[in-house]
Short mmCIF file of C-alpha atoms in Angstrom, two decimals:
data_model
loop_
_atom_site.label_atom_id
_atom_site.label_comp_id
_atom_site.label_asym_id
_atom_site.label_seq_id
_atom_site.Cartn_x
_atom_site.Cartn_y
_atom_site.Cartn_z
CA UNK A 11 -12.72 -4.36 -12.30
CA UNK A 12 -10.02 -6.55 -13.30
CA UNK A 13 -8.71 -9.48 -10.68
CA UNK A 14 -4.66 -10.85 -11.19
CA UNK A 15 -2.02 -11.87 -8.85
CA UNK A 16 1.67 -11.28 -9.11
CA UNK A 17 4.88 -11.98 -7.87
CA UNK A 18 8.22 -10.59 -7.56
CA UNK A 19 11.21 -10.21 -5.22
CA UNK A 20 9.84 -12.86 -2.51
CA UNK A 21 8.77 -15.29 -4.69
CA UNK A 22 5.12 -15.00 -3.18
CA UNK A 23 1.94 -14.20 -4.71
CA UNK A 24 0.08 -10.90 -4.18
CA UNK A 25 -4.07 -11.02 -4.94
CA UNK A 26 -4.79 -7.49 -7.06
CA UNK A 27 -7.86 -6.39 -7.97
CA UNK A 28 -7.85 -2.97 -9.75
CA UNK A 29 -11.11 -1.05 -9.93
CA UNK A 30 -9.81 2.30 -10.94
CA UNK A 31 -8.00 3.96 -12.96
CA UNK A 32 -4.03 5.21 -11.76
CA UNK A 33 -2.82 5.58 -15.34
CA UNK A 34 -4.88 9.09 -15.84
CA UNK A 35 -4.17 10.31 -12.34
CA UNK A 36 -1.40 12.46 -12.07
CA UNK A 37 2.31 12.05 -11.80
CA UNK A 38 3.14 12.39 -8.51
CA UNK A 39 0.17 10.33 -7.04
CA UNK A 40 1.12 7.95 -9.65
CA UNK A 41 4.47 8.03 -7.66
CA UNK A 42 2.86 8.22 -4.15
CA UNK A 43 0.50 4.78 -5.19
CA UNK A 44 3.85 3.05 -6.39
CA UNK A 45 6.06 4.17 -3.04
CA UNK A 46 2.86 3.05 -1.19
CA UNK A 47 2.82 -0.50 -2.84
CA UNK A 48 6.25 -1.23 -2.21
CA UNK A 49 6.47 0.01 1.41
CA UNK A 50 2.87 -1.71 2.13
CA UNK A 51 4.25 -4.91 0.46
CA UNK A 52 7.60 -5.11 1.57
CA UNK A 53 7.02 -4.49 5.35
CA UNK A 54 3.95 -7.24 5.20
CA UNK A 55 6.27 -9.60 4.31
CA UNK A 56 9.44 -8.36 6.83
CA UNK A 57 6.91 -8.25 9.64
CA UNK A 58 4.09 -9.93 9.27
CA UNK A 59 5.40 -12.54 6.91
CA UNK A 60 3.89 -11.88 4.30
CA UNK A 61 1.06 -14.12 4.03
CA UNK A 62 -1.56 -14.33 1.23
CA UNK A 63 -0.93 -10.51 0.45
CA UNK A 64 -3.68 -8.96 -0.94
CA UNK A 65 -4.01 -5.21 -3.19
CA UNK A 66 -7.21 -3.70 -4.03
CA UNK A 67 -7.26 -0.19 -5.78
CA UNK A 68 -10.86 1.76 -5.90
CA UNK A 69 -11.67 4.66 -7.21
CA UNK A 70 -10.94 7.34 -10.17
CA UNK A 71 -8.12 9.77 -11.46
CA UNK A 72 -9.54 12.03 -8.99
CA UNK A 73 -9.79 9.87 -5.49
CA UNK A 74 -7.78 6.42 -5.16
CA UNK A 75 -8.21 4.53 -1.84
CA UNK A 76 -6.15 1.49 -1.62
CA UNK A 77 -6.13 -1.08 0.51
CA UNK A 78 -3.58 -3.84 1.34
CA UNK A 79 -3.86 -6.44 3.38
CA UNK A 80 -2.65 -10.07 4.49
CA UNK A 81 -2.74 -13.23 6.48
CA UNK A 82 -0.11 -11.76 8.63
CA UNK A 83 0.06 -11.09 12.94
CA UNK A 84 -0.90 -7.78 12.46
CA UNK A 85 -0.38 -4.78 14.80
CA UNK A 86 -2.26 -1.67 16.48
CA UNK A 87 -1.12 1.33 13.76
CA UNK A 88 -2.46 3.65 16.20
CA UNK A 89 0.24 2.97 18.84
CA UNK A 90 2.66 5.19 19.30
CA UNK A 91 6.02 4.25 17.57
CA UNK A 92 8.79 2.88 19.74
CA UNK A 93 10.90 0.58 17.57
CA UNK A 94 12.24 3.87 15.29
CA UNK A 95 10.57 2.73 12.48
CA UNK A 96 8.80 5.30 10.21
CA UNK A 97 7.11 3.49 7.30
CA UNK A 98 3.41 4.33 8.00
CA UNK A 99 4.32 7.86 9.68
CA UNK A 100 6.08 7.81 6.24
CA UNK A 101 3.50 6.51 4.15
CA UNK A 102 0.94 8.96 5.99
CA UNK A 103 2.86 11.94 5.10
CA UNK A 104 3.49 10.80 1.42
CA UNK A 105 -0.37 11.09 1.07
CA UNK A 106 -0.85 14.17 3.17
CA UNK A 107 1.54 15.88 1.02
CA UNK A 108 -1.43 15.35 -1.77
CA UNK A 109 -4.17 16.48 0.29
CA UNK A 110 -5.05 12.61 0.83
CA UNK A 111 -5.80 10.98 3.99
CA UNK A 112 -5.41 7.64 5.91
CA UNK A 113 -7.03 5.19 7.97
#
């Protein structure tokens, strides 16, 4: 498991601990865990601001859970969308598409 933080557009660090590996799994869940990054991270910061972000990838070419999280206000994702924002029904579907699943 390797442990390194990064930072990009924002300017703010993002914890990432890798424990898998996403380099043998295939194309378009490559694609899928990339989409799912940038989505995760970009909306945590929008919405939530973005505090002490945190990535952590489990798992093996054949089953990938990741998890991202922050210091942020949070929100219920169970309740029902109002706003017209799709990002997790989005994200969801991205992962459904591969026979994946969500919490």
């Amino acid at each position: 498991m390797r442990s390194s933080s990064t930072s990009g557009k924002t300017g703010r660090e993002v914890a990432l601990t890798v424990g898998a590996t996403p380099e043998a799994a295939p194309l378009p869940v490559r694609i899928t865990l990339y989409r799912l990054l940038q989505e995760s991270l970009a909306n945590g910061f929008r919405h939530g601001g973005g505090l002490n972000q945190r990535v952590s990838l489990r798992g093996s070419a054949h089953q990938l859970e990741i998890e991202v999280t922050d210091d942020g206000r949070g929100f219920d994702p169970a309740a029902p969308n109002t706003g017209g924002h799709f990002g997790l029904d989005g994200m969801r579907e991205r992962v459904q598409l591969l026979g994946g699943h969500s919490r």
